[in-house]
CSV table of C-alpha atoms and ligand atoms in Angstrom, one decimal:
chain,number,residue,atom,x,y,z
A,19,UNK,CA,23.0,67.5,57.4
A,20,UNK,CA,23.8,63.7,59.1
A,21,UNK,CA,25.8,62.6,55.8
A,22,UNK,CA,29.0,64.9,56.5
A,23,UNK,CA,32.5,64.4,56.8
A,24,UNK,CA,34.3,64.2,60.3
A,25,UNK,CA,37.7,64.7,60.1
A,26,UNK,CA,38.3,64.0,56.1
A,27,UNK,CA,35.9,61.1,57.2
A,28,UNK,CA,32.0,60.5,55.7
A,29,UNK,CA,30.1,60.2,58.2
A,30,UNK,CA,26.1,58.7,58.4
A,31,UNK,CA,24.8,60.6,61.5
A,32,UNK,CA,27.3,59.2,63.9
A,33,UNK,CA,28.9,56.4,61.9
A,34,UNK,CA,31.5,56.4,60.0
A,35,UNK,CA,30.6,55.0,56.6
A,36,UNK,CA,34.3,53.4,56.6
A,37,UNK,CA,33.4,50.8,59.7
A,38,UNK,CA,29.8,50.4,58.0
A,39,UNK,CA,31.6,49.1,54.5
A,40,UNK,CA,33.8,46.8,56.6
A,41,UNK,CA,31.1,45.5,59.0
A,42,UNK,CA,28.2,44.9,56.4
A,43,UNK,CA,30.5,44.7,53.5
A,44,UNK,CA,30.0,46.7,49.5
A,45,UNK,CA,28.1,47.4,47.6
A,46,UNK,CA,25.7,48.9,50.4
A,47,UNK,CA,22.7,50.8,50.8
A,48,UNK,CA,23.0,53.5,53.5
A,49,UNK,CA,20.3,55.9,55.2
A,50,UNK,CA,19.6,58.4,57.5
A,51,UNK,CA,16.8,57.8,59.4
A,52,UNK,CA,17.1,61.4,60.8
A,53,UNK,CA,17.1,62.3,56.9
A,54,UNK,CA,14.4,60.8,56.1
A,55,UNK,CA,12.3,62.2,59.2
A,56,UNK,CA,13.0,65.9,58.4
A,57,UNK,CA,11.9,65.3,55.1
A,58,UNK,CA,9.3,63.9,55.7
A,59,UNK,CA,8.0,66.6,58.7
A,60,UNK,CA,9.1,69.6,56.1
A,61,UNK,CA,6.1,68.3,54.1
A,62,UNK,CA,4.1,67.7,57.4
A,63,UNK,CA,4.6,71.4,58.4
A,64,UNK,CA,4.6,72.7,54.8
A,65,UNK,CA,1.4,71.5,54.5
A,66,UNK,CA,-0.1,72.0,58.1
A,67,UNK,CA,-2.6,74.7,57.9
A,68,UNK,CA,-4.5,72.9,54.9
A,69,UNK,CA,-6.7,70.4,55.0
A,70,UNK,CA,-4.1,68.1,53.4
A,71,UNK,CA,-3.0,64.2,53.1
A,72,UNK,CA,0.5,63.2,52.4
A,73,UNK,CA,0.1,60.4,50.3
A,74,UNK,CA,4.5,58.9,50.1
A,75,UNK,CA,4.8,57.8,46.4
A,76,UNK,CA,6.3,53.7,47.2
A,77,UNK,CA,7.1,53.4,43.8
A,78,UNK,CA,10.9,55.5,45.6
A,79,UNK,CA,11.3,52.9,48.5
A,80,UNK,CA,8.8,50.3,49.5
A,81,UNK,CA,11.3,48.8,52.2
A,82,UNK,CA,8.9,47.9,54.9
A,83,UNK,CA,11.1,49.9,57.5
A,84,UNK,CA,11.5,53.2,55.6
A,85,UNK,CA,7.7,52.5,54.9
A,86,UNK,CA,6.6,51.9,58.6
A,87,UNK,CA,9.0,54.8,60.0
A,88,UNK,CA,6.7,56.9,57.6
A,89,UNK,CA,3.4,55.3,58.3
A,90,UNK,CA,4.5,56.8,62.2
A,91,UNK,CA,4.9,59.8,61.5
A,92,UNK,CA,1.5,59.7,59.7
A,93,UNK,CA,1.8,59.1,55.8
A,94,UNK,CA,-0.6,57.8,53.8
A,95,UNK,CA,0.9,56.2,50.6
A,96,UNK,CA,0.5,56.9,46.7
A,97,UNK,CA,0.2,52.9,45.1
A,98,UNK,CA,0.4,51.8,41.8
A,99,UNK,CA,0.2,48.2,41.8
A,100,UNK,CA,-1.3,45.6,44.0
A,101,UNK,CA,2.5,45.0,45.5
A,102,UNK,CA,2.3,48.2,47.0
A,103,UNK,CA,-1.0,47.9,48.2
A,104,UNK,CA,0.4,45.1,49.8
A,105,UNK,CA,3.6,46.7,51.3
A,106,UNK,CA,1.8,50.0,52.3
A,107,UNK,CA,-1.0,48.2,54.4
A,108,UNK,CA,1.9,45.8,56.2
A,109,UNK,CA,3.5,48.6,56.6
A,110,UNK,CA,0.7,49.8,58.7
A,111,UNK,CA,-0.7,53.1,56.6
A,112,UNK,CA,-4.3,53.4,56.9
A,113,UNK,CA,-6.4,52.3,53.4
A,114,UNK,CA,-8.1,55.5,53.9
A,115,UNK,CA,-4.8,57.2,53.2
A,116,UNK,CA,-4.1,55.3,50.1
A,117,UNK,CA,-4.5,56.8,46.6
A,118,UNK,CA,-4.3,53.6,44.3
A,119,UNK,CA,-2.8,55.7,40.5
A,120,UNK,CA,-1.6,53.7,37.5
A,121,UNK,CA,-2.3,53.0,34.0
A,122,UNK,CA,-3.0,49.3,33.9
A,123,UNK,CA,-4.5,48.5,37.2
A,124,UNK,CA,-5.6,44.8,36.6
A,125,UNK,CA,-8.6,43.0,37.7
A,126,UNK,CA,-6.7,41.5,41.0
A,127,UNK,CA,-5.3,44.5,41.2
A,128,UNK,CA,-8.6,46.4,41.5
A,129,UNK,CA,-10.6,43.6,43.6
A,130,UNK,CA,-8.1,44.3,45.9
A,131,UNK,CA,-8.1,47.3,46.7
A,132,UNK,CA,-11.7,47.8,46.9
A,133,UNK,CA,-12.1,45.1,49.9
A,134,UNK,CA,-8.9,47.3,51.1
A,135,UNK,CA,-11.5,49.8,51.6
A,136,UNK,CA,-8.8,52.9,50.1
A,137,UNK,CA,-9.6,56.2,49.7
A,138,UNK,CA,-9.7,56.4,45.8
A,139,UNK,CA,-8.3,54.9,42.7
A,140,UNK,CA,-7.0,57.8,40.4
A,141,UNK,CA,-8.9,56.5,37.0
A,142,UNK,CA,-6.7,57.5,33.8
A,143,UNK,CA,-9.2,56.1,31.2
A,144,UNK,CA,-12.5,55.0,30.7
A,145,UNK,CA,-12.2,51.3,30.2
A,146,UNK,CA,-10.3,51.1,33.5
A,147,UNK,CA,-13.4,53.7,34.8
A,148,UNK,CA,-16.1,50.4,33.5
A,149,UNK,CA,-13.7,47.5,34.7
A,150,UNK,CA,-13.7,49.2,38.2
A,151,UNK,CA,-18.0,50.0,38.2
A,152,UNK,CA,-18.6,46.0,37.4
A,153,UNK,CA,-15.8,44.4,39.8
A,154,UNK,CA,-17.5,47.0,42.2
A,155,UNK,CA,-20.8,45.9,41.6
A,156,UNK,CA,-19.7,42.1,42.0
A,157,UNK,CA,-18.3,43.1,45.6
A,158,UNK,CA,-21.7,44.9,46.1
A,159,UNK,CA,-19.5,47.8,46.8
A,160,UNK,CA,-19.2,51.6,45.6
A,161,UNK,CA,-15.6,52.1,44.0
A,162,UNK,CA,-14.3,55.9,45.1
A,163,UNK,CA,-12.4,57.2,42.2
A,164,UNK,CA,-11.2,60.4,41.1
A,165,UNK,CA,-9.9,61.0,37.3
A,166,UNK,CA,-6.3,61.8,36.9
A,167,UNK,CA,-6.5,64.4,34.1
A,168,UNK,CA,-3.6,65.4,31.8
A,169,UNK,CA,-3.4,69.3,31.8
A,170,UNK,CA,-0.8,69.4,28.8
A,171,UNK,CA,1.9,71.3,31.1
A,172,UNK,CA,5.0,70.7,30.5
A,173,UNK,CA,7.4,70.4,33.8
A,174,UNK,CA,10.8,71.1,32.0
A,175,UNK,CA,12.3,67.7,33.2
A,176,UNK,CA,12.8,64.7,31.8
A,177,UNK,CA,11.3,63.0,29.1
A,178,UNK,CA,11.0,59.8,30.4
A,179,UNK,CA,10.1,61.2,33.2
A,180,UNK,CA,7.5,64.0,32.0
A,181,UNK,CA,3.6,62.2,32.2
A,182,UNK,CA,1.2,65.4,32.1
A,183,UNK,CA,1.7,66.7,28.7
A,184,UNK,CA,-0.4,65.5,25.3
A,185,UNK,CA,0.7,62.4,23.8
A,186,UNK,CA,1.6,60.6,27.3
A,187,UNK,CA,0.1,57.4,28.1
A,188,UNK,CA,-1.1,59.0,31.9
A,189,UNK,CA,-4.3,60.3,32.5
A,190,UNK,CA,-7.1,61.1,30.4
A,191,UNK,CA,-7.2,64.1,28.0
A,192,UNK,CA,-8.4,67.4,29.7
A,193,UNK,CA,-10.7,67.7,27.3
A,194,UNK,CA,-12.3,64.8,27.5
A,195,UNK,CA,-12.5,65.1,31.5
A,196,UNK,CA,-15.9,67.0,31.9
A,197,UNK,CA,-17.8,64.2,29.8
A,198,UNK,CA,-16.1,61.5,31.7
A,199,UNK,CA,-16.9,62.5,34.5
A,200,UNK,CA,-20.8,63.3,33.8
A,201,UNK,CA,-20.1,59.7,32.7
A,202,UNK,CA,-19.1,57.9,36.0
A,203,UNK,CA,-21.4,60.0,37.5
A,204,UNK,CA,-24.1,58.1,36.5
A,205,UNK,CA,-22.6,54.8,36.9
A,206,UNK,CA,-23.9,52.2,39.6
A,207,UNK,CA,-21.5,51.7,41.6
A,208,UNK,CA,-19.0,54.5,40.9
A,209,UNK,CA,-18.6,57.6,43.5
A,210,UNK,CA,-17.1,60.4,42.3
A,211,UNK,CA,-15.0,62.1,45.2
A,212,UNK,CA,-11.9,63.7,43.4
A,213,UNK,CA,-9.7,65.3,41.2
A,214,UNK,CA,-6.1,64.2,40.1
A,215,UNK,CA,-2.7,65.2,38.2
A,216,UNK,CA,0.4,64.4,38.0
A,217,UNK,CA,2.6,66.0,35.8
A,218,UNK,CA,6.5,64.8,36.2
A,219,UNK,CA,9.1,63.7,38.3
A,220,UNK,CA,12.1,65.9,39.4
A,221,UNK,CA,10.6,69.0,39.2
A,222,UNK,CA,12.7,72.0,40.0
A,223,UNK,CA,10.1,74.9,39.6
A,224,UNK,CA,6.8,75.4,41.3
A,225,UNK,CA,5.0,77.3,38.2
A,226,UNK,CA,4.1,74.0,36.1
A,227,UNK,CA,2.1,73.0,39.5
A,228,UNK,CA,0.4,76.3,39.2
A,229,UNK,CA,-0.3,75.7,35.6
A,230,UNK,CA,-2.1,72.1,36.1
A,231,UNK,CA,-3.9,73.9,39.1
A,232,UNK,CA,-5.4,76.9,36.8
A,233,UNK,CA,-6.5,74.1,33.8
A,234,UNK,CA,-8.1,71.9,37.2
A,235,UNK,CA,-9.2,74.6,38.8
A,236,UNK,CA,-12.0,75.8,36.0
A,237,UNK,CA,-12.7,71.7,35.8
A,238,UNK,CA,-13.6,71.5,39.4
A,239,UNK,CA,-15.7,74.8,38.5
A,240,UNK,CA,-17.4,73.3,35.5
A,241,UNK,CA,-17.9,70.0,37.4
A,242,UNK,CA,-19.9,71.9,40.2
A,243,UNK,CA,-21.8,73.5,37.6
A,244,UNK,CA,-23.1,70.1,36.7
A,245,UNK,CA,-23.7,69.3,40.3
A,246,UNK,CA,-20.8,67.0,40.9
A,247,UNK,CA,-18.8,67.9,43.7
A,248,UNK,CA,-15.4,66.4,44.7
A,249,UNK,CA,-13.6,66.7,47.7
A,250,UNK,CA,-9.8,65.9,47.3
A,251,UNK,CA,-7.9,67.3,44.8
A,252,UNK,CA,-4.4,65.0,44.3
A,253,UNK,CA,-1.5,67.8,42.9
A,254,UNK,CA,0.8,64.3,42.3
A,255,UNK,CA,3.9,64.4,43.4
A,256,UNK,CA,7.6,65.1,41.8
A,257,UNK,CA,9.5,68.1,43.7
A,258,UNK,CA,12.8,67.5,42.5
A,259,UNK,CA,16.1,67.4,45.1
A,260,UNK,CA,19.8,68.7,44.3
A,261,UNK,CA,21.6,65.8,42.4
A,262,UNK,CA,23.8,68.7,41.3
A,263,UNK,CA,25.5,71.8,43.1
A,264,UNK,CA,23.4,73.8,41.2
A,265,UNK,CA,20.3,72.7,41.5
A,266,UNK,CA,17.5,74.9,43.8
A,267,UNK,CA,14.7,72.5,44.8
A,268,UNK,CA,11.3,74.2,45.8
A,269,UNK,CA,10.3,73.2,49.1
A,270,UNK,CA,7.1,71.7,50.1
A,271,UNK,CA,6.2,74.6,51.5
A,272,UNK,CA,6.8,76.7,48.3
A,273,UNK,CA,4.8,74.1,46.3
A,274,UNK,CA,1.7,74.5,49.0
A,275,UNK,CA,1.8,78.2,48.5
A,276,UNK,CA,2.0,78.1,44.8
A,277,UNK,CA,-0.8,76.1,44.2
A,278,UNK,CA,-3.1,77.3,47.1
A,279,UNK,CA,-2.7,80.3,44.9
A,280,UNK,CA,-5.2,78.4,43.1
A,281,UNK,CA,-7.2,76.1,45.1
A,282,UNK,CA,-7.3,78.5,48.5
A,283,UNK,CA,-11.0,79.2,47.3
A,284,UNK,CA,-11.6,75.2,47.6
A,285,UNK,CA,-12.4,75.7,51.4
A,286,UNK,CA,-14.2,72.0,51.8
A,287,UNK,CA,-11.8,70.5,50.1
A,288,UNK,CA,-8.6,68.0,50.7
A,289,UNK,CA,-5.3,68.1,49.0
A,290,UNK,CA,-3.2,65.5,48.7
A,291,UNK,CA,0.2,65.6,47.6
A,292,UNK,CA,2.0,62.1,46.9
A,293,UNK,CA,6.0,62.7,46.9
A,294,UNK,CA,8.7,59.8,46.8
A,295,UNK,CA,11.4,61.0,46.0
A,296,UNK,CA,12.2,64.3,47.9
A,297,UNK,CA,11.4,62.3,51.0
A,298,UNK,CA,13.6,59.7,50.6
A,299,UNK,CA,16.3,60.1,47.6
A,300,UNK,CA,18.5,62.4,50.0
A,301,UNK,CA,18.4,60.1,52.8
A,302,UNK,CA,20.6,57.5,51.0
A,303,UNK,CA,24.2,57.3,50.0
A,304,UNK,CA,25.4,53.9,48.0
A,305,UNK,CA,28.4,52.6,49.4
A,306,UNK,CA,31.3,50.8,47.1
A,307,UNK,CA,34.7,49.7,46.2
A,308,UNK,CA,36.7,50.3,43.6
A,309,UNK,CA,37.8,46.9,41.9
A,310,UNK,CA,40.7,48.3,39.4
A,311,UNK,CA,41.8,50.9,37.5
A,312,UNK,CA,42.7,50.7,34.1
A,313,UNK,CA,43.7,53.1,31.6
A,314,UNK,CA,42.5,52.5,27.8
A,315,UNK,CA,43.7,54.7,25.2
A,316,UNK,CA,42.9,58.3,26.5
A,317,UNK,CA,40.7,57.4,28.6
A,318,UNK,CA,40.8,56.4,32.2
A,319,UNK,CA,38.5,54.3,34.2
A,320,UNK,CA,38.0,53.2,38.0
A,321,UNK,CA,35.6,50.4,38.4
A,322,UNK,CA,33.4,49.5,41.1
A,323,UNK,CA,31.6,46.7,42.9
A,324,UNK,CA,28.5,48.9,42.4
A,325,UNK,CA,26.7,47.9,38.8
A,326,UNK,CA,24.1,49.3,37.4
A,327,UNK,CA,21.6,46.4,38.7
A,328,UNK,CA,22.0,48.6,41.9
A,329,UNK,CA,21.4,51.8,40.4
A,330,UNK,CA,20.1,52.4,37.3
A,331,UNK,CA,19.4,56.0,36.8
A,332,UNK,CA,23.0,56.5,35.1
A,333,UNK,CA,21.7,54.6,32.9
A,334,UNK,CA,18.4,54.8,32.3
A,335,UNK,CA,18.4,59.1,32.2
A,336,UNK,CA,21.8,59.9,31.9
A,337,UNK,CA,21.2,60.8,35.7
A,338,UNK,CA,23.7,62.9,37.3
A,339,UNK,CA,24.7,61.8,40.9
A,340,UNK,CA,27.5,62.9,43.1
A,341,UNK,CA,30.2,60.4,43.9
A,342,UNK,CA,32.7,61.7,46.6
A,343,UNK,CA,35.6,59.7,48.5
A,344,UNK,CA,34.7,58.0,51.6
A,345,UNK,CA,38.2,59.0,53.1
A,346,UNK,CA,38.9,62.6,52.1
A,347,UNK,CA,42.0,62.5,49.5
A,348,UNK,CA,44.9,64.9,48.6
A,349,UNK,CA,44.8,63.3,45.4
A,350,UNK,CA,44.3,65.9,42.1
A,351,UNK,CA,40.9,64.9,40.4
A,352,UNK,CA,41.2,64.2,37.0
A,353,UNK,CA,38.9,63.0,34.0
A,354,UNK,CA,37.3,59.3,34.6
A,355,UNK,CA,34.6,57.6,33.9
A,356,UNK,CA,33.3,55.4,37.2
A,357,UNK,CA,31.8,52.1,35.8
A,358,UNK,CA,30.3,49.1,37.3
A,359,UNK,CA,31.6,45.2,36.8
A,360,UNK,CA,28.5,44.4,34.2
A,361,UNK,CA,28.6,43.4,30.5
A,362,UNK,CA,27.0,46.2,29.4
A,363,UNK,CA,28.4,49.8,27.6
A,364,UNK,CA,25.6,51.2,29.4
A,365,UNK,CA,26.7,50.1,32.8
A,366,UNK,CA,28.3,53.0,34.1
A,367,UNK,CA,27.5,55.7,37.0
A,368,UNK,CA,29.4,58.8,35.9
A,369,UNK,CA,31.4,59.5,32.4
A,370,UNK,CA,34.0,62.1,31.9
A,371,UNK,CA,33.7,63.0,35.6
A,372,UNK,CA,36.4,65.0,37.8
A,373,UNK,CA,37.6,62.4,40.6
A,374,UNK,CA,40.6,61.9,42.2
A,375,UNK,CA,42.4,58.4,40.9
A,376,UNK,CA,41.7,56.4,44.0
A,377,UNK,CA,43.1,53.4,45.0
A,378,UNK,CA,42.1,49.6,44.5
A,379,UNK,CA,40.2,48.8,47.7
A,380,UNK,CA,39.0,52.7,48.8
A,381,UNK,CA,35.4,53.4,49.1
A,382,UNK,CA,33.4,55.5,46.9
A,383,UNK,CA,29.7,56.8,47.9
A,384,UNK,CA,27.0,57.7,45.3
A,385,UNK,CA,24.8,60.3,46.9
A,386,UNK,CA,21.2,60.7,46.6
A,387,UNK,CA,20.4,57.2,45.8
A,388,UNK,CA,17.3,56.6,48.6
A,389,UNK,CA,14.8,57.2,45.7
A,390,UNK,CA,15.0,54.7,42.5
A,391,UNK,CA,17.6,53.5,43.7
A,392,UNK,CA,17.1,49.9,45.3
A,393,UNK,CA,13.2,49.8,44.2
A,394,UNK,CA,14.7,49.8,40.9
A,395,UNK,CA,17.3,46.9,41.4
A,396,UNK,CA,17.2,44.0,39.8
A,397,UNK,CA,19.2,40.7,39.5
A,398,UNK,CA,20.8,41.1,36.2
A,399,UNK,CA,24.2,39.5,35.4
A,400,UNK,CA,23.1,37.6,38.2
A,401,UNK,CA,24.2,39.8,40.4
A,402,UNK,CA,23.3,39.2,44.1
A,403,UNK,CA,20.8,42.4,45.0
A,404,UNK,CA,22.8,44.6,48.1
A,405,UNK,CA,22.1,45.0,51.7
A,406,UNK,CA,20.1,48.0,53.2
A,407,UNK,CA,21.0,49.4,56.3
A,408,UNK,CA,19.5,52.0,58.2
A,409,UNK,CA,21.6,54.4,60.7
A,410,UNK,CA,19.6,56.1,63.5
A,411,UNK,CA,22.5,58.3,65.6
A,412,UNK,CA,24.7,55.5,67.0
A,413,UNK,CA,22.1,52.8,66.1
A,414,UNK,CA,22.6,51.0,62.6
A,415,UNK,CA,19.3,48.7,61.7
A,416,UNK,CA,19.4,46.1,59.1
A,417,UNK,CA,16.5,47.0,56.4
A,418,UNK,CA,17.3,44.3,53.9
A,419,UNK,CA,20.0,41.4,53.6
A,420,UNK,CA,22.2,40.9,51.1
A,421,UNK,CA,20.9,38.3,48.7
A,422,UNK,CA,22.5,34.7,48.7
A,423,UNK,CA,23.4,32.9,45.6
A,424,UNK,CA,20.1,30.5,46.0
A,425,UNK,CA,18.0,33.4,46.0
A,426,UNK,CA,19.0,34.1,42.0
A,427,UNK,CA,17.6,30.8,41.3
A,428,UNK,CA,14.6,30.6,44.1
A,429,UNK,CA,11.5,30.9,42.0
A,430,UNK,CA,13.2,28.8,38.6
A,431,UNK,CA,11.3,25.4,37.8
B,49,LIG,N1,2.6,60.1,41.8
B,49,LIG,C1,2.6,59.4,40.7
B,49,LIG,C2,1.3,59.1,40.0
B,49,LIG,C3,3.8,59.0,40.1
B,49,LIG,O1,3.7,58.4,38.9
B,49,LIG,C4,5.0,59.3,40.7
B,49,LIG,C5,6.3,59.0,40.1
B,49,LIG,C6,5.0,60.0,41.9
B,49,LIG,C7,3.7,60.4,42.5
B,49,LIG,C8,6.2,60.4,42.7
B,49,LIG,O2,7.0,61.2,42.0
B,49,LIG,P1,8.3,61.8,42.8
B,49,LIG,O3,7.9,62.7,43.9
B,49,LIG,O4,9.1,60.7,43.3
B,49,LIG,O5,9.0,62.5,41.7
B,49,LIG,N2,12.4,56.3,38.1
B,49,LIG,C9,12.4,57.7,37.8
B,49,LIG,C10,11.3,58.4,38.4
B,49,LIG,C11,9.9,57.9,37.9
B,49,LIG,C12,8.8,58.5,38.6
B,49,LIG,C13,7.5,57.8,38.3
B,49,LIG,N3,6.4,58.4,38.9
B,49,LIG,C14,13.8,58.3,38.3
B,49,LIG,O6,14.6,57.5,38.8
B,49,LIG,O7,14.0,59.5,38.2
């Protein structure tokens, strides 16, 4: 892989991370673009002898440069606001590779996309279904939409990250679906040209897909039946990555497979898949420096320039990411908990982990932080947002500055 160590020294392709953290300074963002390309092409080959659209999910990364590098090598984008409508089409994906999904798409929202011309909103109830037929009808246009249905599986992931089960607020009931759809049908200046779920994030097995695919499957059936014929079917996104040693991804590859199982017999039809974060969350590493050490009691802490403004997932899920040494040490690990500088219990990005007691000033890295990682940054403590940079063998490209302290205060009347 291009984040390795070289001589008890991490390495970004052909940078040390070291001379990275001392040039651009800590907390940092750090990818690799050659990362970020393979992951990418393993879905583009995965999925190559299917009529198929890969639809990257923006919510993981918007940054206009990981965007455009994936809008090259032919992405289309999975939106869910009008921000990444906005981001996707500077970033130079084609509207007719954008699949708009979201619960609470607002009128703006929706007026824009439709004089964006994109491929389909992914409708998840029928209000939204009526708001879209009249501003439609307004902008004398014909609104392409597909329903993203809930098929009740459960993906054995996270809670707050599980959407395709009963009682989530995503999607309409698969029950309901067949009526709804007999529904739009019939509406003005609705077109009906697809099918959608998406059932969780972090997935680590293939068979929930397969699951979703089997309840869709005798939907798309029914639907003929009733003469309405779609011709995408959306499988969502959420192939999960290793955050820990012993966790076995799927690859993109296995997920085609599994749930061409199922729609194989679909010959007309398109799939689109709409992953964000196993293209991009193994791409980054977050760079920091340890502040101080103190020792409390029994327990021991190290803390770091690195808060949990910059990453939240600690946090948020009790997320499990890797932190290793920037400079290989000799040093025993022992029991610590790694915190950040911000006035909150909660602020922390591993407890009761085995680390080696580093020193003030050494340099930790956070792996697999390229997904939810900066897109989910925020300002809080007023904490100046960190610098992204890309590396690209010898090449290092700036993806976003560091923020400056009139930034915190640009929009305040
Ligand atoms: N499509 C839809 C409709 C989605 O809602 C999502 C993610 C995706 C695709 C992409 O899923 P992925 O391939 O990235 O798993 N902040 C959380 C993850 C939230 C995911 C929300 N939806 C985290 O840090 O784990």
């Amino acid at each position: 892989m291009s984040i390795k160590y070289i001589n008890n020294e991490l390495f970004v392709e052909n940078i040390s991370v070291s001379k990275l953290a001392d040039k651009y300074g800590t907390p940092i963002y750090i990818y690799s673009r050659k990362i970020l390309e393979s992951n990418f092409n393993s879905y583009k080959k995965g999925f190559s002898d299917i009529n198929s659209i890969i639809c990257y999910a923006a919510k993981a990364n918007s940054n206009q440069n990981i965007m455009r590098l994936l809008a090259k090598l032919g992405s289309g984008a999975d939106i869910v606001s009008g921000g990444e409508l906005y981001r996707s089409l500077l970033a130079g994906i084609k509207p007719n590779r954008i699949v708009y999904s979201g619960v609470g798409k607002t009128v703006e929202e929706i007026k824009y996309a439709l004089k964006s011309d994109i491929l389909m909103f992914n409708v998840e109830s029928f209000e939204e279904l009526q708001q879209i037929n009249i501003i439609a009808k307004k902008l004398h246009k014909k609104a392409r939409i597909s329903f993203r249905v809930n098929p009740d599986v459960d993906p054995h992931t996270h809670k707050h990250i599980t959407t395709g089960k009963h009682g989530s607020k995503f999607g309409i009931m698969y029950e309901d679906a067949l009526e709804l759809y007999i529904t739009a049908s019939k509406m003005s200046n609705i077109e009906i040209v697809g099918i959608d779920s998406h059932i969780g994030s972090q997935i680590l097995e293939v068979i929930p897909y397969k699951l979703a695919a089997v309840k869709l499957s005798k939907l798309i059936d029914n639907l003929e039946k009733a003469k309405i014929f779609i011709k995408y079917i959306d499988i969502g996104g959420g192939l999960g990555v290793k955050y820990q040693k012993t966790d076995r991804p799927p690859t993109p590859e296995d997920l085609k497979k599994e749930v061409m199982s199922v729609y194989s017999k679909y010959k007309d039809k398109t799939i689109i898949v709409e992953p964000g974060r196993s293209i991009v969350a193994n791409a980054g590493i977050m760079v920091g420096k340890i502040l101080y050490r103190k020792i409390t009691g029994n327990k021991k802490f190290i803390i770091v320039d690195i808060g949990m403004n910059d990453l939240i997932r600690p946090t948020l899920y009790d997320a499990y990411h890797n932190i290793i040494p920037v400079k290989k040490t000799t040093k025993k690990p022992t029991i610590v908990d790694i915190v950040g500088p911000i006035c909150e219990t909660g602020d922390f990005l591993a407890k009761d982990r085995r680390f080696p007691m580093l020193l003030q000033g050494e340099l930790i890295a956070v792996e697999c932080i390229g997904a939810y990682g900066s897109a989910m940054a925020s300002q809080y403590n007023s904490r100046l947002r960190a610098q992204g940079i890309v590396v690209d063998g010898n090449k290092v490209t700036g993806i976003r500055k560091r923020e400056e302290l009139k930034d915190l205060i640009a929009k305040e009347i």
